[in-house]
Short mmCIF file of C-alpha atoms in Angstrom, two decimals:
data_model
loop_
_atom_site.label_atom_id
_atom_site.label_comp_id
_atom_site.label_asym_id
_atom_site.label_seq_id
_atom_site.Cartn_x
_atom_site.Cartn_y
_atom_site.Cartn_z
CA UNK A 1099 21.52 9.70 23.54
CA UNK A 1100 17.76 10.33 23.99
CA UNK A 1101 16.84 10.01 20.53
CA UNK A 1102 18.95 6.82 18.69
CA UNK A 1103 17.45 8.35 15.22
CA UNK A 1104 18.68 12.34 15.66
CA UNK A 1105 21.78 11.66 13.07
CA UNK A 1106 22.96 15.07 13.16
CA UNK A 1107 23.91 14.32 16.74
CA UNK A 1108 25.80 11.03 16.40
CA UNK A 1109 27.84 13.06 13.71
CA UNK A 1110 28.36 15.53 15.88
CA UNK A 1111 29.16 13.64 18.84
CA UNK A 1112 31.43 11.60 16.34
CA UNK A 1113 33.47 14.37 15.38
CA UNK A 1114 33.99 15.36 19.02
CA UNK A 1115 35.51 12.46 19.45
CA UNK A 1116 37.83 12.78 16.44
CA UNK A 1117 39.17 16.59 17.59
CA UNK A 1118 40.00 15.17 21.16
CA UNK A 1119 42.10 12.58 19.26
CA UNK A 1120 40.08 9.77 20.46
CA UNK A 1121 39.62 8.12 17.05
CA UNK A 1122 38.60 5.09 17.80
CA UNK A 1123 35.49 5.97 19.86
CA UNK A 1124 35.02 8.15 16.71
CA UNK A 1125 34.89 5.35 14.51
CA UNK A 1126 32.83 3.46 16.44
CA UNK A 1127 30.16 6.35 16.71
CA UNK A 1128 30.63 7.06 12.30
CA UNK A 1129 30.08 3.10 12.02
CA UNK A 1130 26.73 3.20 14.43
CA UNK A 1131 25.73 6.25 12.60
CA UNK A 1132 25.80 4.47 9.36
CA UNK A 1133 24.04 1.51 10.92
CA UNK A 1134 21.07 3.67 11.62
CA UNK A 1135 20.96 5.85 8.67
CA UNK A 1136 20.32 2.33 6.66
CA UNK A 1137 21.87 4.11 3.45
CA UNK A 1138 18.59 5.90 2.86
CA UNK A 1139 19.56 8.74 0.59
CA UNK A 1140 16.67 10.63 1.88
CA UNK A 1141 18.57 10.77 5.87
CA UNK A 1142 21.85 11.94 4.08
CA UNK A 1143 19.76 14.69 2.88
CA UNK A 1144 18.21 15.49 6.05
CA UNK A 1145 21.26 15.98 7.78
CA UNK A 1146 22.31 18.22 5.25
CA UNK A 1147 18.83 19.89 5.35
CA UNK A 1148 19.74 20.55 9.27
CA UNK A 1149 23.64 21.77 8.79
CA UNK A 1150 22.01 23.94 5.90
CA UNK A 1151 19.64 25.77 8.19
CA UNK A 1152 22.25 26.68 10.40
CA UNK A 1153 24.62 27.91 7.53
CA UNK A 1154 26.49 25.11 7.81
CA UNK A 1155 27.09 24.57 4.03
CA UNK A 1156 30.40 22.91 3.98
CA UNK A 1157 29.11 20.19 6.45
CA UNK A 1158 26.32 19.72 4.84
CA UNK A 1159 28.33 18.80 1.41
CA UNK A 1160 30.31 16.69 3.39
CA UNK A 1161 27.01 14.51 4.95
CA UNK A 1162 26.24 13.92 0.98
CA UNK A 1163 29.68 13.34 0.04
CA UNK A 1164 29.43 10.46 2.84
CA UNK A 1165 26.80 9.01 0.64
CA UNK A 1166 26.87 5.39 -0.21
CA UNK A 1167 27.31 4.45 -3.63
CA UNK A 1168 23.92 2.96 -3.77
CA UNK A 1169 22.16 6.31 -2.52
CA UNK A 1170 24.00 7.96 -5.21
CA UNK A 1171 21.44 7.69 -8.14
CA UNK A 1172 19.39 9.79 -6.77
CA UNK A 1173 18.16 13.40 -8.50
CA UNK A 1174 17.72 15.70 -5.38
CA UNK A 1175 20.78 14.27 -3.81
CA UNK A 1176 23.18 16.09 -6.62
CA UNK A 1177 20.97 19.24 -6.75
CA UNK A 1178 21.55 19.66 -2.95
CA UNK A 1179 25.14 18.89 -3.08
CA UNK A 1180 25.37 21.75 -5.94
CA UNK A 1181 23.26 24.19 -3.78
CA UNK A 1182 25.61 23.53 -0.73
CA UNK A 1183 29.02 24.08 -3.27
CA UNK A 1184 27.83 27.08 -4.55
CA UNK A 1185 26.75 29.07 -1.01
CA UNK A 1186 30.59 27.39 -0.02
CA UNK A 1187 32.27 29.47 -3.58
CA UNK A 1188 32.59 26.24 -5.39
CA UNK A 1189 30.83 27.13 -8.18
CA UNK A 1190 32.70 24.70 -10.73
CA UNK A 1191 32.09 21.72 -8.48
CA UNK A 1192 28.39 23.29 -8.50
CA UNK A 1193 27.67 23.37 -11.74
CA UNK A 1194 29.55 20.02 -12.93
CA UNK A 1195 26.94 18.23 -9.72
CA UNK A 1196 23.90 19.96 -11.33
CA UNK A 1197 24.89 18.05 -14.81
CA UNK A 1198 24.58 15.16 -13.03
CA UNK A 1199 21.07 15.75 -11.14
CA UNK A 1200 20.15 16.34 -14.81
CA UNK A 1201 20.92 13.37 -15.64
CA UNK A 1202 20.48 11.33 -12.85
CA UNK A 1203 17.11 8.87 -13.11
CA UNK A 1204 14.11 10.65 -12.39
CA UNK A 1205 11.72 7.27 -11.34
CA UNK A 1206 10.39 7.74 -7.43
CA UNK A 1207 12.12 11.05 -7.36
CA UNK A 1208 9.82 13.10 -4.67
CA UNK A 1209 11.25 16.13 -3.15
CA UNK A 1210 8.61 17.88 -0.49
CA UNK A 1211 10.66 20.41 1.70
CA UNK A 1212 10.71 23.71 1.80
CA UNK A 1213 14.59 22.82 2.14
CA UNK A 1214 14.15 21.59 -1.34
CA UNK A 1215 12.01 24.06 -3.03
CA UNK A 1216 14.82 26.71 -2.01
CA UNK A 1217 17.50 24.08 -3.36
CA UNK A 1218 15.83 23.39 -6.84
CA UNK A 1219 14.52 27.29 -7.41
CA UNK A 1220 18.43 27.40 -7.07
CA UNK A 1221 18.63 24.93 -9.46
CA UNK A 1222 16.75 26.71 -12.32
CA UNK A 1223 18.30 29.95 -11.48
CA UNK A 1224 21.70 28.66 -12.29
CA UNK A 1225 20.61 26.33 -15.22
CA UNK A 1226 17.35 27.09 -16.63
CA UNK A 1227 17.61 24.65 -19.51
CA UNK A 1228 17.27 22.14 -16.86
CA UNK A 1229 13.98 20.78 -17.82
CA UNK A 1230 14.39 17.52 -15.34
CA UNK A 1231 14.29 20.49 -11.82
CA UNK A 1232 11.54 22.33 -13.27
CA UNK A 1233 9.52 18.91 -13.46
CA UNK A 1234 10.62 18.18 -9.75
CA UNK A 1235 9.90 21.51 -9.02
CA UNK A 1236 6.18 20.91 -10.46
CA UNK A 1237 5.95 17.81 -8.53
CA UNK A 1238 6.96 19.23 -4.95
CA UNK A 1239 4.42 22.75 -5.75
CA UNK A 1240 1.58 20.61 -7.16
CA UNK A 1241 1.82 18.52 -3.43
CA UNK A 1242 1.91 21.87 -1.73
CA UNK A 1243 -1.38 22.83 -3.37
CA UNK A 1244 -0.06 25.26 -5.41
CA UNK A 1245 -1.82 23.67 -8.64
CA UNK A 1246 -1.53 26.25 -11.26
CA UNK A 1247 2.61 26.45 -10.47
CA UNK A 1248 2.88 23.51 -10.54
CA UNK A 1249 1.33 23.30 -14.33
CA UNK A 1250 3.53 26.05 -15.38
CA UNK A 1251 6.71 23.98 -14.27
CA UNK A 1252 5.78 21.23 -16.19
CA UNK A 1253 4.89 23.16 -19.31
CA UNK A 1254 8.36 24.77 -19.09
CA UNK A 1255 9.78 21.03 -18.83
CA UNK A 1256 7.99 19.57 -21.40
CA UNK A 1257 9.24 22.98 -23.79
CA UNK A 1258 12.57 21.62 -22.76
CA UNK A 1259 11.66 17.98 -23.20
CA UNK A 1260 9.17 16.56 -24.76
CA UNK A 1261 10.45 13.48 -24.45
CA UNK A 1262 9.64 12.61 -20.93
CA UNK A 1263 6.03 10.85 -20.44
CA UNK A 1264 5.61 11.41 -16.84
CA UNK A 1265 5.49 15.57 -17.16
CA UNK A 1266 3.09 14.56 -20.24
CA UNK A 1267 0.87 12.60 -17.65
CA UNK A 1268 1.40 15.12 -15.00
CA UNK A 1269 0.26 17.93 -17.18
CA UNK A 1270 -3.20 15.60 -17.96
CA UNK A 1271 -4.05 15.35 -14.16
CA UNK A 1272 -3.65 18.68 -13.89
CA UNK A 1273 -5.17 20.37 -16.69
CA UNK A 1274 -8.02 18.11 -15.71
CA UNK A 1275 -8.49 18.05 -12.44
CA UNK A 1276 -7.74 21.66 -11.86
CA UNK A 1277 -8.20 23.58 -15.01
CA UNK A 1278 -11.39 21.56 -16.71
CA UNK A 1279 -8.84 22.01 -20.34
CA UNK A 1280 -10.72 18.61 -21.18
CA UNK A 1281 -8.79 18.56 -24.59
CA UNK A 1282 -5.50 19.74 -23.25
CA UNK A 1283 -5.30 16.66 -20.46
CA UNK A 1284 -6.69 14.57 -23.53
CA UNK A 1285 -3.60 15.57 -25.85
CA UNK A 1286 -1.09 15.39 -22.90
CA UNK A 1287 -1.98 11.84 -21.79
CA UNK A 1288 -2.13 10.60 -25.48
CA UNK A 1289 1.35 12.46 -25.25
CA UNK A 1290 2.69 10.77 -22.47
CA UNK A 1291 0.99 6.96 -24.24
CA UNK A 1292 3.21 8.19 -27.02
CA UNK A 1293 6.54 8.82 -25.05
CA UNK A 1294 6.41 5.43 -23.52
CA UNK A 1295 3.89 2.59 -24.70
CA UNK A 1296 4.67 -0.44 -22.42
CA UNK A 1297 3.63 1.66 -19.28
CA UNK A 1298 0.46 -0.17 -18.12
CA UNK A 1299 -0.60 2.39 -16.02
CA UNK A 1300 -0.44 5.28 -18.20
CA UNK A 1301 -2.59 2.97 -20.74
CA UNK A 1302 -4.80 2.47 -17.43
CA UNK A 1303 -5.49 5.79 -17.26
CA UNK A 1304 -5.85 6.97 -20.65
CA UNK A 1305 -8.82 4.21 -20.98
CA UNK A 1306 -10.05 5.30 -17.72
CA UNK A 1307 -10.31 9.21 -19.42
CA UNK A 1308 -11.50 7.92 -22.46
CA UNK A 1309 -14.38 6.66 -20.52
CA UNK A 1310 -15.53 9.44 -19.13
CA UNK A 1311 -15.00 11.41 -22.17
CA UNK A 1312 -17.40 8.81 -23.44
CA UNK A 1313 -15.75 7.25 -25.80
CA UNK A 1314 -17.17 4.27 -27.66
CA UNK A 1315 -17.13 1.31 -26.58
CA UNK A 1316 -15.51 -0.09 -29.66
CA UNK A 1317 -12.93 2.58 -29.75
CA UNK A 1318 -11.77 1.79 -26.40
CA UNK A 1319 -11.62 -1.96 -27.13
CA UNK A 1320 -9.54 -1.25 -30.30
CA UNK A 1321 -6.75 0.66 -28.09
CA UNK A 1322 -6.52 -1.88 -25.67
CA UNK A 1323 -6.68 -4.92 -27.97
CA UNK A 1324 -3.38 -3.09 -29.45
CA UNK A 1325 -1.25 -3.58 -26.29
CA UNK A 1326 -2.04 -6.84 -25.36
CA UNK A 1327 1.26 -8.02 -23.21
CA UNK A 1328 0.42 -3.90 -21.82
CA UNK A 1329 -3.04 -5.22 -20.37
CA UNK A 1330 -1.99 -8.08 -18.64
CA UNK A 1331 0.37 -6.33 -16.50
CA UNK A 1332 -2.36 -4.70 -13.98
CA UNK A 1333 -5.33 -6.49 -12.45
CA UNK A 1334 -7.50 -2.74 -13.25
CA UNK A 1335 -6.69 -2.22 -16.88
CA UNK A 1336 -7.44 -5.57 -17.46
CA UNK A 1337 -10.49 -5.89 -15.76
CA UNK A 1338 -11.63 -2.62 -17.86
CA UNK A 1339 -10.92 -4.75 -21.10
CA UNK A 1340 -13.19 -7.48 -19.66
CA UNK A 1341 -15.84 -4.48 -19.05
CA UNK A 1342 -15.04 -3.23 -22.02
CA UNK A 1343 -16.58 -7.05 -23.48
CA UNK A 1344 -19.34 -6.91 -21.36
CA UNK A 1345 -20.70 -3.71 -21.80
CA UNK A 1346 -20.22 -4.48 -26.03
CA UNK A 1347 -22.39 -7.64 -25.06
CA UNK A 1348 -19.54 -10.30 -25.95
CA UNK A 1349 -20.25 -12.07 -22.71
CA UNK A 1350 -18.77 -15.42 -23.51
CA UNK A 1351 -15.35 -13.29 -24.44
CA UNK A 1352 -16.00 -12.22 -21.32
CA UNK A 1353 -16.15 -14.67 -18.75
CA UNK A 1354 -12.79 -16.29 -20.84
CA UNK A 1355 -10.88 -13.59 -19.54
CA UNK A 1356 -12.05 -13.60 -16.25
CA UNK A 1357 -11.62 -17.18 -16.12
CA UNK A 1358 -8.07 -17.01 -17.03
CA UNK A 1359 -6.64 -15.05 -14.57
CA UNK A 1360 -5.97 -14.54 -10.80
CA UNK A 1361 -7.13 -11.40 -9.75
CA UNK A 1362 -6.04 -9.95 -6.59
CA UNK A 1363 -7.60 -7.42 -4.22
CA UNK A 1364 -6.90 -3.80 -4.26
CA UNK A 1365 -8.65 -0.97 -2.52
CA UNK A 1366 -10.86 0.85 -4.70
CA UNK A 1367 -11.43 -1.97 -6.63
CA UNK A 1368 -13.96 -3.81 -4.78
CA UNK A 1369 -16.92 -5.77 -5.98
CA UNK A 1370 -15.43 -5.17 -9.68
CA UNK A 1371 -14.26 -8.35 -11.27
CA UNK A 1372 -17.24 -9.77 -9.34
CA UNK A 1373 -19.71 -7.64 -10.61
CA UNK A 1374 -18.35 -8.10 -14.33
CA UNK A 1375 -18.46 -12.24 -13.68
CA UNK A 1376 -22.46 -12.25 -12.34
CA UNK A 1377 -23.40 -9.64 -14.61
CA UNK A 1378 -21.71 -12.07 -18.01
CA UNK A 1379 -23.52 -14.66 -16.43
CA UNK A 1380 -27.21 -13.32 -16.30
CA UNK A 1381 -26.86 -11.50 -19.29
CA UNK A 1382 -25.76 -15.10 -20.79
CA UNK A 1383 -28.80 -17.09 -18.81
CA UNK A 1384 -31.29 -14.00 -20.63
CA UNK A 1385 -29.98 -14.88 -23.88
CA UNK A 1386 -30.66 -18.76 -22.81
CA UNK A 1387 -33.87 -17.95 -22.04
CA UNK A 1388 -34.91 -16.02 -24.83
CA UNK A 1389 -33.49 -19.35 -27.44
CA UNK A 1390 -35.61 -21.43 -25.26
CA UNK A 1391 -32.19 -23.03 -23.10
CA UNK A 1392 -34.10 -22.96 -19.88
CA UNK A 1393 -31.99 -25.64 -18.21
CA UNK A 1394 -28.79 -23.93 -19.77
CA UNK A 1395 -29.99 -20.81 -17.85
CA UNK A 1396 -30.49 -22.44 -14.75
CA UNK A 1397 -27.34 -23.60 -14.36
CA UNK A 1398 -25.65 -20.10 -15.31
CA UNK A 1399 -28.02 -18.19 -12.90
CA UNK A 1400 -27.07 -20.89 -9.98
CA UNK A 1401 -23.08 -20.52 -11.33
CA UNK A 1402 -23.39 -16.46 -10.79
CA UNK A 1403 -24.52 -16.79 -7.28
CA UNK A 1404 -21.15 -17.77 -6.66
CA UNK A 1405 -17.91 -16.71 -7.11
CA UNK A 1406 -15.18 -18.27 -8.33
CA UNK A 1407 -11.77 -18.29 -6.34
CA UNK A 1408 -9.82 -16.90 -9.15
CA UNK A 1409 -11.78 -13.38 -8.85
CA UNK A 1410 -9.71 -13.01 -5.55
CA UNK A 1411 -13.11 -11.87 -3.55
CA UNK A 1412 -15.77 -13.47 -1.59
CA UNK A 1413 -19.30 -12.42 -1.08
CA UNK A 1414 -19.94 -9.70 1.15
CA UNK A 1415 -22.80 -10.63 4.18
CA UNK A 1416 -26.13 -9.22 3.07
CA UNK A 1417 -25.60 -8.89 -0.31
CA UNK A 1418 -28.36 -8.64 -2.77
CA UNK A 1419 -28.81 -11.08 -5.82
CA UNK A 1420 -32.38 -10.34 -6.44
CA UNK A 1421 -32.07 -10.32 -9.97
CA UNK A 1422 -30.68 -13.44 -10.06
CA UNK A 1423 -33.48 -14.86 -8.15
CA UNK A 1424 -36.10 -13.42 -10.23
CA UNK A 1425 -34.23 -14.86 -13.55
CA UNK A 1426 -34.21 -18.55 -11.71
CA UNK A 1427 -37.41 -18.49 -11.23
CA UNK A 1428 -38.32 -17.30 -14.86
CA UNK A 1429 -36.72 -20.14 -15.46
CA UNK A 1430 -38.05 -22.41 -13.27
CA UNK A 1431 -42.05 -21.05 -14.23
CA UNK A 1432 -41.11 -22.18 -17.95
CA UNK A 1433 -40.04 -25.76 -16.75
CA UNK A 1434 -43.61 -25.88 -15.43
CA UNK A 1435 -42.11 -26.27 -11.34
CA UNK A 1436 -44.40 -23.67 -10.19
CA UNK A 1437 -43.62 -24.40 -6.43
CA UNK A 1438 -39.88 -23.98 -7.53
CA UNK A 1439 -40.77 -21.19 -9.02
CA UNK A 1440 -42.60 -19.26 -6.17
CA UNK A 1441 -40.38 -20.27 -3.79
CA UNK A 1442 -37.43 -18.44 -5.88
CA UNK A 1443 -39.48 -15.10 -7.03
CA UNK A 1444 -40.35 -15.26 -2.67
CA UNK A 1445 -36.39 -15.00 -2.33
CA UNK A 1446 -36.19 -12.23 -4.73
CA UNK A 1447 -38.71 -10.13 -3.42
CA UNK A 1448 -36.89 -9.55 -0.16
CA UNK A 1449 -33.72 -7.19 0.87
CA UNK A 1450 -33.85 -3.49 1.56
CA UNK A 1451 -36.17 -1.80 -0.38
CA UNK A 1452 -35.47 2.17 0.25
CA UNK A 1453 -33.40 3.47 -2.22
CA UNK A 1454 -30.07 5.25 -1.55
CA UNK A 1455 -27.51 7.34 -3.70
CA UNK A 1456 -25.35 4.18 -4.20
CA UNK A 1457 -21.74 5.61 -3.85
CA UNK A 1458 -20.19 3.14 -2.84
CA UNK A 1459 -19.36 -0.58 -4.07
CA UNK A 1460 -21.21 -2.42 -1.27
CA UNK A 1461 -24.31 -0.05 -1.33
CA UNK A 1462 -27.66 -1.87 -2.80
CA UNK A 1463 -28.43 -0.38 -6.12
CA UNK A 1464 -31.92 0.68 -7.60
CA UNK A 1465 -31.70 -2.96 -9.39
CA UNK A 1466 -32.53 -4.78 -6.89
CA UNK A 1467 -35.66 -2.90 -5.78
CA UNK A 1468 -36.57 -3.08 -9.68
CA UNK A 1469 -36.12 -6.65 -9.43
CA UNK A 1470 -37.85 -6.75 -6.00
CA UNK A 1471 -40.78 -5.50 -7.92
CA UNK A 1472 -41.03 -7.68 -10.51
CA UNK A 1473 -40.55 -11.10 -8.01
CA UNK A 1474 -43.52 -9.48 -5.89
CA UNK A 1475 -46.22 -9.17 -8.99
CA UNK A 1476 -44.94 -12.85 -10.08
CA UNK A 1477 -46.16 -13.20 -6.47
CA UNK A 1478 -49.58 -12.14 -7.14
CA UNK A 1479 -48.96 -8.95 -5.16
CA UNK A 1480 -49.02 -6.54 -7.80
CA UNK A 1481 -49.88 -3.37 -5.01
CA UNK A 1482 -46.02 -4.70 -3.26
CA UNK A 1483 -44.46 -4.43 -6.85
CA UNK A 1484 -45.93 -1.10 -7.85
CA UNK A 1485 -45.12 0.42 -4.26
CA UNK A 1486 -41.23 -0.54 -5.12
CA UNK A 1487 -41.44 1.46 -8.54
CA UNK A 1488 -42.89 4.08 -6.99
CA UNK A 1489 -40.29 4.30 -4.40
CA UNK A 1490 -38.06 4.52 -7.02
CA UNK A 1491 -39.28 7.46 -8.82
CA UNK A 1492 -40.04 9.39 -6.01
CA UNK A 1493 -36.29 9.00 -4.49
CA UNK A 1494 -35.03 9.75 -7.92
CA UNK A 1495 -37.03 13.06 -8.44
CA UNK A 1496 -36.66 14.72 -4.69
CA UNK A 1497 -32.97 13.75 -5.27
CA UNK A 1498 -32.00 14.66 -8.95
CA UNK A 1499 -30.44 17.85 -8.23
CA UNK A 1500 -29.38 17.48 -4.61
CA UNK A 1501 -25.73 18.76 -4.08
CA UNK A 1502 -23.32 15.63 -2.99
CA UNK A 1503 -20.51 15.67 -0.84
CA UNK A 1504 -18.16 13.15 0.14
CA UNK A 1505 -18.45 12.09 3.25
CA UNK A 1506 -14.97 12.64 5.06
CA UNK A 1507 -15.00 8.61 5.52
CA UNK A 1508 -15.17 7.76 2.18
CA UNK A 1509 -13.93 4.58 1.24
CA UNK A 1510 -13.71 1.76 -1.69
CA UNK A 1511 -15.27 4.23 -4.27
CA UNK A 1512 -16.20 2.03 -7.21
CA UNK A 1513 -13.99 3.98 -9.51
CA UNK A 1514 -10.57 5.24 -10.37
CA UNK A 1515 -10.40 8.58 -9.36
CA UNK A 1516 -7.39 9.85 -10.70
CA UNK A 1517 -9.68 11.88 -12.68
CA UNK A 1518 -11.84 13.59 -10.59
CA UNK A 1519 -15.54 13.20 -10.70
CA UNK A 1520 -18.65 15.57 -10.55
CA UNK A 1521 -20.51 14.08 -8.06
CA UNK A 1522 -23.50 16.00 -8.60
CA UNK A 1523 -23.07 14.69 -12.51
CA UNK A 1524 -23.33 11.36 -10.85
CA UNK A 1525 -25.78 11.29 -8.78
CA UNK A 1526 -27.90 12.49 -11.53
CA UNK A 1527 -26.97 9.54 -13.46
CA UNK A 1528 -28.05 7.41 -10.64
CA UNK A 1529 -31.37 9.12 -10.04
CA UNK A 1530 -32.20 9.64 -13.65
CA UNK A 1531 -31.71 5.56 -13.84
CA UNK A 1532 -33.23 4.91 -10.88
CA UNK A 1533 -36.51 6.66 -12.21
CA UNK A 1534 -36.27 4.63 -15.24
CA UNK A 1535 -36.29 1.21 -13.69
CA UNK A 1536 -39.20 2.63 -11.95
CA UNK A 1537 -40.78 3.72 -15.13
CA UNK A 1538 -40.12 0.12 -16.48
CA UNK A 1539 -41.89 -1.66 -13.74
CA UNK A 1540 -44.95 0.50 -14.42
CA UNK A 1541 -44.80 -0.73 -17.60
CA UNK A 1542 -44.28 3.01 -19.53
CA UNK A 1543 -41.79 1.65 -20.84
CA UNK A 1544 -41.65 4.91 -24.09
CA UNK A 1545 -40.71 6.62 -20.75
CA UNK A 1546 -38.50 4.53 -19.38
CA UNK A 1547 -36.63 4.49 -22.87
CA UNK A 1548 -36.10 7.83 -22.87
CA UNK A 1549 -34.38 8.33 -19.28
CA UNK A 1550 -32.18 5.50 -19.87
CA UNK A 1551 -31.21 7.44 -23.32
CA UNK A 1552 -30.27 10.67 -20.96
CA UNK A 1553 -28.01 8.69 -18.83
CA UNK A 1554 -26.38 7.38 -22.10
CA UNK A 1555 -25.61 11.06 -23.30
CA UNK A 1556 -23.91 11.85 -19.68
CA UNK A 1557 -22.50 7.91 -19.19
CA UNK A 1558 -22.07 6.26 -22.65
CA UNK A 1559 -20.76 3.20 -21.55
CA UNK A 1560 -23.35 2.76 -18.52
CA UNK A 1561 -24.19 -1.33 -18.45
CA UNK A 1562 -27.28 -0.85 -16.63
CA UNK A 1563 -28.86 1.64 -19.00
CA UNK A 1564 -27.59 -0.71 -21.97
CA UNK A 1565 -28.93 -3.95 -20.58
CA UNK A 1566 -32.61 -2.36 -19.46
CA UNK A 1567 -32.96 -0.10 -22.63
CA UNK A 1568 -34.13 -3.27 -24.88
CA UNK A 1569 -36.75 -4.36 -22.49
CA UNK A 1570 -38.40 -7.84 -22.81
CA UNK A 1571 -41.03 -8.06 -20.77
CA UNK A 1572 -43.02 -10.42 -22.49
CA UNK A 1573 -40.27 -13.11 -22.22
CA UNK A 1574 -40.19 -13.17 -18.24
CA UNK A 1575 -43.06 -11.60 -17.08
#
């Protein structure tokens, strides 16, 4: 045996054994066989897959028929055993099998062969009213590419049954993603929310559409503030709820529910519960220093420059906490340390200071050059600061309307993409923010108010543009 994991050969071999009458090597090969196959469903139906392709029908029904009880359950597994029966002339055993596929449990049910697009074409051909294969079907075309198929599968499904929130959610994605039917994939999500409203990650992604349909803030807040028990089931969704606090400035509400559970890491969502934690905290220390709680500040500026072990992530090497720095020492200038003081504002005037397109999580963003700017005319060095805000402006206007790509690399994207994103859209988000920070620093500040406004109309729920828009200079300059 060169190949311990070629199944259709220990069968064979197995039942060479049997016709020479030698029945217990035979059972010893079946018993090895089964060993191997680990009573994967998905091996019984690539052995039948192989006896298929060489018209071997009969043995193929048998290899499923072999099935252990356990692998039973499985959708594809019936429909193949039906597809086999009928090319053998058992067309009563066919069509009692496809009843069961029907109803057979749908969850983690994959197909992805061409073996079983031919099997559940068959499928809909002999029962049409079979709304669970033309679902699978929409599943295995929508893999292959074939996008607008795929859509017209699940439609058919979901005239069958509208009942089942998965071809509700499918239909979302891909009216979406590759139709732009904004309201359709609106409806069918809401749909699919509807159909079954303890799945967390269908709530997940309805949020996650409702932001970038822009949504308010309050709106989205109300939703998820109706499924409590829902939210706590998925570090993401509830990290949007805390975001969801933040960017609705309830910062104390905030840092609760960030202090109250264990987050752990997930790809993609990177730098996320730590961002929401230091940005609850500085937005908390402005507040402080705006009542005149200058010591209360201090210790929440010094608290967000680190993280707490609950948030499940450290802090990355090199990162940037300029704004921080430049709050601290606002703070320390009105407690009358002035050495204190310059010593901080000297800290945040350093880090890289040429702006970039910011993709991804670990990338410096246009804030800290901002805040770079500020800590260097607290300095004294008002030419350093007004170089940084001009830096700004001039990356964000030759950039603006530069086409993006994704570079084939790409990974840890700051957000979900389930929905796919215009990056050209976002990157003039970024620049058009990144020119207003520089505006601020200048001090034309009308000017600055108004590009901030623009990214609000493309990115309602964008904290930076919230919590620069209201500018007060006067308090920390």
């Amino acid at each position: 045996m060169l190949d311990i994991a070629d199944f259709g050969a220990y069968r064979e071999q197995a039942l060479s054994l049997e016709a020479l009458g030698l029945r217990s090597d035979a059972k010893t090969v079946f018993e090895e066989l089964k060993k191997w196959m680990r009573g994967d469903v998905h091996n019984y139906i690539a052995v039948a897959s192989d006896y298929a392709a060489a018209g071997l029908y009969e043995d193929a029904a048998c290899v499923l028929e072999e099935a252990p009880e356990q692998a039973k359950t499985y959708p594809m597994l019936y429909y193949v055993q039906a597809f086999c029966y009928a090319k053998i002339g058992k067309l009563e055993q066919a069509n009692r099998t496809l009843v069961h596929a029907a109803e057979a449990v749908p969850d983690y049910c994959f197909p992805n062969s061409l073996f079983e697009l031919d099997v559940l074409l068959f499928a809909i051909q002999t029962k049409p009213e079979d709304g669970k294969a033309h679902y699978y079907l929409g599943n295995l075309l929508y893999d292959k590419k074939r996008h607008l198929d795929a859509i017209a599968c699940w439609e058919t499904s979901r005239t069958i049954d509208d009942t089942y929130p998965v071809v509700h959610r499918n239909l979302a994605l891909g009216y979406f993603n590759k139709q732009g039917q904004i309201e359709k994939a609106r409806h069918s999500l809401e749909q699919a929310f509807v159909c079954n409203t303890s799945d967390a990650r269908v709530l997940y992604e309805l949020d996650q559409l409702y932001k970038k349909l822009n949504i308010k803030s309050d709106e989205r807040l109300n939703l998820l503030e109706s499924y409590p028990g829902i939210v706590k089931l998925r570090d993401d969704l509830f990290l949007e709820y805390v975001t969801v606090h933040n960017t609705m400035k309830q910062h104390k509400i905030a840092l609760s529910l960030l202090a109250g559970r264990t987050f752990h890491p997930w790809e993609g969502g990177e730098g996320n519960a730590t961002g929401q934690y230091r940005l609850a905290k500085i937005e908390l220390a402005k507040s402080d220093l705006r009542s005149g709680r200058i010591e209360q500040a201090v210790r929440g500026l010094r608290e967000a420059l680190v993280y707490p072990e609950n948030l499940g992530e450290g802090k990355l090497k090199g990162s940037q906490d300029n704004d921080i720095y430049y709050y601290l020492g606002c703070a320390y200038e009105r407690l009358k340390l002035t050495d204190k003081a310059m010593l901080t504002f000297s800290t945040a005037s350093q880090g890289l200071e040429e702006p970039t397109n910011a993709m991804y999580y670990n990338d410096q963003q246009p804030d800290m050059i901002f805040y770079q700017g500020l800590a260097w005319k607290k300095l004294g060095h008002v030419k350093e600061g007004t170089r940084r805000f001009n830096k700004l402006i001039d990356y964000a206007e030759r950039h603006l309307f530069e086409p993006v790509k994704m570079d084939y690399f790409a990974v840890s994207l700051p957000d979900f993409l389930i929905f796919e994103d215009d990056l050209n859209i976002r990157n003039q988000i970024h620049c058009t923010y990144m020119k207003a920070l520089g505006l601020l620093g200048l001090g034309r500040q009308d000017e600055a108010i108004l590009h901030f406004e623009s990214v609000l109309k493309l990115e309602a729920n964008h904290q930076g543009a919230l919590n620069h828009m209201n500018w007060e200079g006067s308090l920390i300059e």
